[in-house]
Coordinates of C-alpha atoms in Angstrom, one line a residue:
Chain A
X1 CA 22.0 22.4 18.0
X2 CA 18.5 21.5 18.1
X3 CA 17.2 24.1 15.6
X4 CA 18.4 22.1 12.9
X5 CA 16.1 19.1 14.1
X6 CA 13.7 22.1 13.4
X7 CA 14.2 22.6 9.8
X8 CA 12.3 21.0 7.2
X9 CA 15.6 20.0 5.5
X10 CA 16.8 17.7 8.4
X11 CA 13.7 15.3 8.1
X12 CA 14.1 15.0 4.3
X13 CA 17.9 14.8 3.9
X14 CA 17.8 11.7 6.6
X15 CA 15.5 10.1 4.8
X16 CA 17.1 10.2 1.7
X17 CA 20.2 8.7 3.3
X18 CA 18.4 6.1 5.1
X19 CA 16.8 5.1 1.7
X20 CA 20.0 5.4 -0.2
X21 CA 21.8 3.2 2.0
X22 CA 19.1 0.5 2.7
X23 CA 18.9 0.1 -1.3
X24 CA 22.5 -0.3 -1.6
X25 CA 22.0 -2.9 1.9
X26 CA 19.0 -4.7 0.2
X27 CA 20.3 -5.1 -3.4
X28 CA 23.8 -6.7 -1.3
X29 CA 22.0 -9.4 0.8
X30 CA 19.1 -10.8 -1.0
X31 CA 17.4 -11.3 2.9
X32 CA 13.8 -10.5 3.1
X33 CA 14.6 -8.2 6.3
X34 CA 17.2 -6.6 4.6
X35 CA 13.4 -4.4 2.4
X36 CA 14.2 -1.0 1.7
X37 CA 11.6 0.4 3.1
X38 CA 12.1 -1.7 6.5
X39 CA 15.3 -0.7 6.4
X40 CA 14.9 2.9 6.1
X41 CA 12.4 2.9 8.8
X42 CA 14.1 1.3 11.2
X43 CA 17.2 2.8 11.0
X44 CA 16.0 6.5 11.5
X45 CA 13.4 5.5 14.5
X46 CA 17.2 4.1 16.1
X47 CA 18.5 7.3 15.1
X48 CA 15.8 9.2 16.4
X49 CA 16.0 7.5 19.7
X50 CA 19.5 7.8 20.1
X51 CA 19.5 11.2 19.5
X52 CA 16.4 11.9 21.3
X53 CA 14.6 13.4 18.6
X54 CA 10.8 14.0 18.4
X55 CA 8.7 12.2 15.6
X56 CA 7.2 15.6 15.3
X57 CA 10.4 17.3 14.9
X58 CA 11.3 14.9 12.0
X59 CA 8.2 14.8 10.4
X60 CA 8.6 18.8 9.4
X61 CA 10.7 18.0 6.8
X62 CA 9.4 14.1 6.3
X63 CA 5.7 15.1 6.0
X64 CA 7.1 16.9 2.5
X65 CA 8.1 13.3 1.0
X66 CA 4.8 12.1 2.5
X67 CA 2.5 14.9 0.7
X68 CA 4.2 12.7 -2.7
X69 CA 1.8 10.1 -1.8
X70 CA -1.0 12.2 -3.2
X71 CA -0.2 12.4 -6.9
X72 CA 1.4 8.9 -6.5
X73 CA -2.0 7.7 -6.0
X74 CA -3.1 9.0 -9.1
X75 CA -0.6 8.0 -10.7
X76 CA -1.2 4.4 -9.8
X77 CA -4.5 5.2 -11.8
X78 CA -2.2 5.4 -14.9
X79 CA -0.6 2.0 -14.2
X80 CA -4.2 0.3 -13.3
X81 CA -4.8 1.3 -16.7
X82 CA -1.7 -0.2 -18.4
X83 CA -2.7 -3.4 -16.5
X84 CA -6.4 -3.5 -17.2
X85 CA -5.4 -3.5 -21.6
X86 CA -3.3 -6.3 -20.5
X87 CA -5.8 -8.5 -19.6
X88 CA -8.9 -7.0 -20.2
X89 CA -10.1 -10.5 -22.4
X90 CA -9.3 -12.9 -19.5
X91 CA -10.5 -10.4 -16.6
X92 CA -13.7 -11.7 -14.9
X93 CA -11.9 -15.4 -13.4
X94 CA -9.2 -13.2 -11.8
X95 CA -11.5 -10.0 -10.7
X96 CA -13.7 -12.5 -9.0
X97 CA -10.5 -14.1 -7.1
X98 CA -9.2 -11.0 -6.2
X99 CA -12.5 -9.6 -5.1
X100 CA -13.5 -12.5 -2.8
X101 CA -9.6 -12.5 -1.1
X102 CA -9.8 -8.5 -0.8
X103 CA -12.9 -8.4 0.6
X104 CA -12.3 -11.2 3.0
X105 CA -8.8 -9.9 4.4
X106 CA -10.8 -7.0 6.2
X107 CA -13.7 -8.8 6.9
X108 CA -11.3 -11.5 8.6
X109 CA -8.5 -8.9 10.2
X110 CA -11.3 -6.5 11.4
X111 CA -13.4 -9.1 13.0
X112 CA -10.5 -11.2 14.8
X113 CA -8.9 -7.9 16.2
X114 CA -12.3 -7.0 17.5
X115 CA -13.2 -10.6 19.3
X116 CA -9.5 -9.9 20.7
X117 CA -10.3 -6.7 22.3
X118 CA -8.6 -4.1 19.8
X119 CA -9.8 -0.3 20.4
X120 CA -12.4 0.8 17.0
X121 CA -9.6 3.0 15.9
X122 CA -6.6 0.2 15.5
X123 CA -9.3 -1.8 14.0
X124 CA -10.3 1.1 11.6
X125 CA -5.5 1.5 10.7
X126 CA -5.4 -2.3 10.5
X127 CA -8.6 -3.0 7.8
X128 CA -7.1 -1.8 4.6
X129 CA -4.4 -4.1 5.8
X130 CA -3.6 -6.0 2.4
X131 CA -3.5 -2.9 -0.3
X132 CA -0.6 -1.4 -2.0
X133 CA 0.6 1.4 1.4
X134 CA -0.5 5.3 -0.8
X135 CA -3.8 3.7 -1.1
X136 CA -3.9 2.2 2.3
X137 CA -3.1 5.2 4.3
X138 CA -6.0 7.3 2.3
X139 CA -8.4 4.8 3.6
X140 CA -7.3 4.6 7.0
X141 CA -7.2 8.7 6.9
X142 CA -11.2 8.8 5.5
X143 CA -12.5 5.8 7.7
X144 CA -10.9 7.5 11.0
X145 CA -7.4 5.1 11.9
X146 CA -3.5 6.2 12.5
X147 CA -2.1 6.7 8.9
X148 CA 1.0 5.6 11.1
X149 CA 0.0 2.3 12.5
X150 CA -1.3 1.4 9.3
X151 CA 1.9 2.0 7.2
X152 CA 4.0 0.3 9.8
X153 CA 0.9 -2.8 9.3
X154 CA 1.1 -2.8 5.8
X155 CA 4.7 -2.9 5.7
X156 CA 4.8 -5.8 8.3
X157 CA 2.3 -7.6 5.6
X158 CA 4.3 -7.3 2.4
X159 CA 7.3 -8.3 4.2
X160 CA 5.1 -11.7 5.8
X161 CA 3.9 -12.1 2.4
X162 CA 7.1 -11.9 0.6
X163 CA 8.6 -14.2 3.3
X164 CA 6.3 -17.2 3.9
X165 CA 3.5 -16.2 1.4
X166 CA 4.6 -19.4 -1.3
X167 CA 6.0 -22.1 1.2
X168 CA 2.2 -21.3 3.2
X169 CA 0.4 -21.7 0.1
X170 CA 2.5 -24.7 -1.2
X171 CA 1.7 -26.1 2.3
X172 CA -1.9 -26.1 1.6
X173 CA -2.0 -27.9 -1.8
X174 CA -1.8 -24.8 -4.2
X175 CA 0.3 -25.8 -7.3
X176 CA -0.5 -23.3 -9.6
X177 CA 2.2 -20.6 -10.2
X178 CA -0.1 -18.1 -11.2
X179 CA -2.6 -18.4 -8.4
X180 CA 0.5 -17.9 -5.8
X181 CA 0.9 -14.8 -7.9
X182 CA -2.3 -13.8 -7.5
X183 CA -2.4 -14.3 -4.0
X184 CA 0.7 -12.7 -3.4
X185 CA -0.2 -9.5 -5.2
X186 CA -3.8 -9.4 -3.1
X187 CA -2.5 -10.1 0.0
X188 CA 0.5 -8.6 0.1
X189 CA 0.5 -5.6 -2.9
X190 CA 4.1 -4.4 -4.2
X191 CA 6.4 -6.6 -1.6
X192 CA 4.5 -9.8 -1.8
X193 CA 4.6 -9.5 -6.0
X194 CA 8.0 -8.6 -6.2
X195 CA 8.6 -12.1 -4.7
X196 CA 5.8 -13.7 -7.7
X197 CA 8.2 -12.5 -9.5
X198 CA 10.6 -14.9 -8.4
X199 CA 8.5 -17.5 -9.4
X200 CA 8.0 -17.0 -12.9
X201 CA 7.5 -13.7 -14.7
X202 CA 3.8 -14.5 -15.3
X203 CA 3.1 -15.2 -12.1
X204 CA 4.8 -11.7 -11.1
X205 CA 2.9 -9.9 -13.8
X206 CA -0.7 -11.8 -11.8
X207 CA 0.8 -10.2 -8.8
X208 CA 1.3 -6.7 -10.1
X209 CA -2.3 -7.1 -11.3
X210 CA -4.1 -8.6 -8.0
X211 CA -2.2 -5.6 -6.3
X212 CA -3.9 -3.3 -8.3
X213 CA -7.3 -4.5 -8.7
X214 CA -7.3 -5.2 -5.2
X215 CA -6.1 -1.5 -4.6
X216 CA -9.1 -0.4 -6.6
X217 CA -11.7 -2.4 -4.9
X218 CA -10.6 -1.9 -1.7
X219 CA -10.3 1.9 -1.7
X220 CA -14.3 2.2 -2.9
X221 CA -15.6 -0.8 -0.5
X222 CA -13.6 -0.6 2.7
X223 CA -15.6 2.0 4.5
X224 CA -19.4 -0.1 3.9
X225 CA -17.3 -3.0 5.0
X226 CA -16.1 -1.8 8.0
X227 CA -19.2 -0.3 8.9
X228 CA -20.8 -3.8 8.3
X229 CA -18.2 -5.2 10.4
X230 CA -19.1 -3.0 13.0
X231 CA -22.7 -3.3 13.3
X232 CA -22.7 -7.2 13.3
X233 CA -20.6 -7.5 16.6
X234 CA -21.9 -4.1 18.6
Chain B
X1 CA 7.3 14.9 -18.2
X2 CA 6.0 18.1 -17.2
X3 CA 2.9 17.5 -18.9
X4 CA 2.3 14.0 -17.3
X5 CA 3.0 16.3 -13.8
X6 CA 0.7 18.6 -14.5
X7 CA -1.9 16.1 -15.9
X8 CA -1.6 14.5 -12.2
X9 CA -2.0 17.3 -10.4
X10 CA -5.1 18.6 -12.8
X11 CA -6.8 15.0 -11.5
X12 CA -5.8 15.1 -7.5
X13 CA -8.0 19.0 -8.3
X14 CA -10.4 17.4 -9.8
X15 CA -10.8 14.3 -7.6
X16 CA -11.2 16.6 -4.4
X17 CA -13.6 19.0 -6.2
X18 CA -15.3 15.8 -6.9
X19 CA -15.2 15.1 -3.2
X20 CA -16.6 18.4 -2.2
X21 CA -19.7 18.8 -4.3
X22 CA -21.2 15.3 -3.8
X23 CA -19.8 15.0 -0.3
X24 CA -18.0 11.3 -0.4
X25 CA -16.5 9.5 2.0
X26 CA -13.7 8.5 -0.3
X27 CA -10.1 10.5 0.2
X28 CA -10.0 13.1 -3.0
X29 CA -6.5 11.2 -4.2
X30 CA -8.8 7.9 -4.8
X31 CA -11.3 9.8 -6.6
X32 CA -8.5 11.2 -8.9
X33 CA -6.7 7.9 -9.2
X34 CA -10.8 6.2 -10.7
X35 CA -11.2 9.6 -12.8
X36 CA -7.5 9.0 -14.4
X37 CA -8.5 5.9 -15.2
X38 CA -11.6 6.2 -16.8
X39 CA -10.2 9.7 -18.8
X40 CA -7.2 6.8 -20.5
X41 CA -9.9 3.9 -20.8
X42 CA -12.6 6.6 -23.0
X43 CA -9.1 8.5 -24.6
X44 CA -10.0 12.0 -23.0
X45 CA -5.9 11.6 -22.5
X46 CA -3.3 10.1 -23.9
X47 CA -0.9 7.3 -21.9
X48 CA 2.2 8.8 -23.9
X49 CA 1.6 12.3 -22.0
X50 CA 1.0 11.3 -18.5
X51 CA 3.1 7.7 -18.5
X52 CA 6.6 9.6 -18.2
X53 CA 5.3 11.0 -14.8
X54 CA 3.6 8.0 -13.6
X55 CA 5.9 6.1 -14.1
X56 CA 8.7 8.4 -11.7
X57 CA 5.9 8.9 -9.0
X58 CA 5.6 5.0 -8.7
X59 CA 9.5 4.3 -9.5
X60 CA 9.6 6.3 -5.7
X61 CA 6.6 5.5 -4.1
X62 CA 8.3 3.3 -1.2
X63 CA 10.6 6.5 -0.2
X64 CA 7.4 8.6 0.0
X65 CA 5.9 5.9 2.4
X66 CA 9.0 5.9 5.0
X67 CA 8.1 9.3 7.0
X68 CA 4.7 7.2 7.9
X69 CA 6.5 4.2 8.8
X70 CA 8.8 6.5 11.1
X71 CA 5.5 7.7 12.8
X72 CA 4.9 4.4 13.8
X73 CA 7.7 5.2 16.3
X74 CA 5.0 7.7 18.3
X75 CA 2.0 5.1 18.6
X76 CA 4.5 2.7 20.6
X77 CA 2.8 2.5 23.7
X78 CA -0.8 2.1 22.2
X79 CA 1.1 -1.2 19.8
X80 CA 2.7 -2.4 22.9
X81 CA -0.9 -2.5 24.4
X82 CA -3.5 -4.2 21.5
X83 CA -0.2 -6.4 19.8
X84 CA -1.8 -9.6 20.3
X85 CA -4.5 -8.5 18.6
X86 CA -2.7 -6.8 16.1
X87 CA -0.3 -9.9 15.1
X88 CA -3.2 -12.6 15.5
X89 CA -5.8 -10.7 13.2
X90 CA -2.8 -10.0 10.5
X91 CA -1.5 -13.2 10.3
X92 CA -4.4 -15.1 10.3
X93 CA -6.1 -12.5 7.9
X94 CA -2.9 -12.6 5.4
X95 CA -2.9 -16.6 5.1
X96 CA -6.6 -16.6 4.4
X97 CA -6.9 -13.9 1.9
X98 CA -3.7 -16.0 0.0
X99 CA -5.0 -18.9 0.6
X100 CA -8.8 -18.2 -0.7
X101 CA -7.4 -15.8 -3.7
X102 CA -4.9 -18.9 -4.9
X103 CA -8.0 -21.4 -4.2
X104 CA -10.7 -19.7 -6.4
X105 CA -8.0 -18.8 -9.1
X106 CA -6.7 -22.3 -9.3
X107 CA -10.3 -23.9 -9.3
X108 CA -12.3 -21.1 -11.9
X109 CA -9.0 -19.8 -13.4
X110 CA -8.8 -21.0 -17.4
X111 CA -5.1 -22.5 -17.2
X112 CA -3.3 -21.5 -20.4

């Protein structure tokens, strides 16, 4: 029985039915727990456990879907691009918004964690925090964290995002739609925008873009920031 | 379709080769994703070719991201350990970065 844990086919197949069924789940119940991605996760670790099988013995076939995350960054180049013609006129206000929240979310998550005690390498999964999760993993991979911690991280932050992002920002006197959406999309990439979207389809087409100039900027800076980070407080 | 594949692919190559020869810190995909860009932006390619591709490679993305989200299963033990200062740096982080990106936006943004 257990050679079948051991084929590649058993980690992909899984996933695919996790996936399938948490989109057909999600779409159903418009809950923010009820994310596809959340979903899918956490019904295969149960399954896993239950069945006591090894992360390594799923990850022979689930590594395969992961290697897609290559090209998929490059193709996010493409869309980057689409994005930039769309508001190439207006771009320096909204660059310089998303700039100063990108570059703060690591300065802020890396330097709390490490007054709290957190080990160099959480510190170095947790950084890249608030990008769009292909673009986050490659970071955490080149700066020397857990590609696994930090999807799970990421994850956990588009869902916050998505969840309490506008009634926080509402809370603290923001009105306007489009700066939620901007925030949304910088803090919290592809989950957080697709609730901008609820608020208006500009303010969901600010989010898309803060999640992918932030995705841009933070893949090039991270590493110098962390480094920065790093060398203030040691 | 094929051609926006094998335009992707031709850019992960030369992203890494990129990598390689000038020794960067930066992963190779990241370096592909900046030289895709700039190869649209200065019409080396054309959006029609690659867009049919792109567009599948993103449609997906999330199910490509699960397997890492399963691993966080392993690491466990080492979460159970550093969560407070996982959860406190997130959350505080996450309202400040939406909280300063809305603020500058809705102070310097023109409002049309």
């Amino acid at each position: 029985m257990s050679e079948i844990y051991q084929q590649p086919f058993f980690g992909i197949f899984i996933t695919l039915l996790a996936f399938h069924w948490s989109k057909i789940i999600s779409r159903k119940f418009k809950f923010v727990l009820f994310n596809p991605v959340l979903l899918s996760v956490v019904s295969i670790i149960c399954f896993l456990v239950i069945f006591k099988i090894d992360f390594e013995a799923y990850n022979i076939g689930g590594q395969y879907l992961g290697f897609l995350l290559g090209p998929t960054v490059v193709a996010l180049g493409v869309l980057f691009y689409e994005k930039y013609e769309q508001i190439k006129a207006n771009i320096w206000p909204f660059v310089s918004a998303v700039l100063i929240g990108g570059t703060l979310s690591i300065i802020s998550v890396s330097t709390i964690a490490l007054v709290l005690g957190a080990p160099e390498f959480i510190i170095k999964s947790i950084a890249p925090k608030s990008v769009t999760t292909p673009i986050a993993l490659e970071i955490s991979t080149s700066i020397g964290g857990v590609p696994y911690i930090t999807a799970g991280i990421v994850i956990a932050v588009g869902i916050f995002g998505n969840a309490f992002g506008p009634a926080i920002l509402r809370a603290l006197g923001i009105k306007d739609k489009n700066a939620i959406g901007a925030a949304l999309g910088t803090a919290s990439h592809g989950i957080g925008t697709a609730r901008a979207l609820d608020e208006g389809k500009l303010p969901g087409a600010y989010g898309g873009l803060a999640m992918c100039i932030n995705g841009f900027l933070t893949a090039i800076f991270t590493p110098y920031i962390i480094n920065i980070v790093f060398s203030l407080f040691s | 379709m094929f051609k926006g594949v094998l335009y992707i692919f031709l850019f992960l190559v030369i992203g890494e080769i990129i990598v390689y020869l000038f020794n960067l810190s930066i992963a190779g995909n990241i370096v592909g994703m900046v030289a895709i860009f700039i190869a649209l932006k200065f019409k080396i390619i054309q959006l029609k070719d690659v867009k049919p591709a792109s567009d599948q490679f993103i449609k997906y993305m999330v199910l490509f991201f699960v397997p890492y989200g399963v691993g966080l299963m392993a690491f466990y033990d080492i979460l159970k350990m550093h969560w407070i200062a996982i959860v406190v740096g997130t959350v505080l982080s996450t309202i400040l970065t939406l909280y300063i990106t809305a603020i500058v936006l809705q102070k310097f943004g023109k409002n049309e």
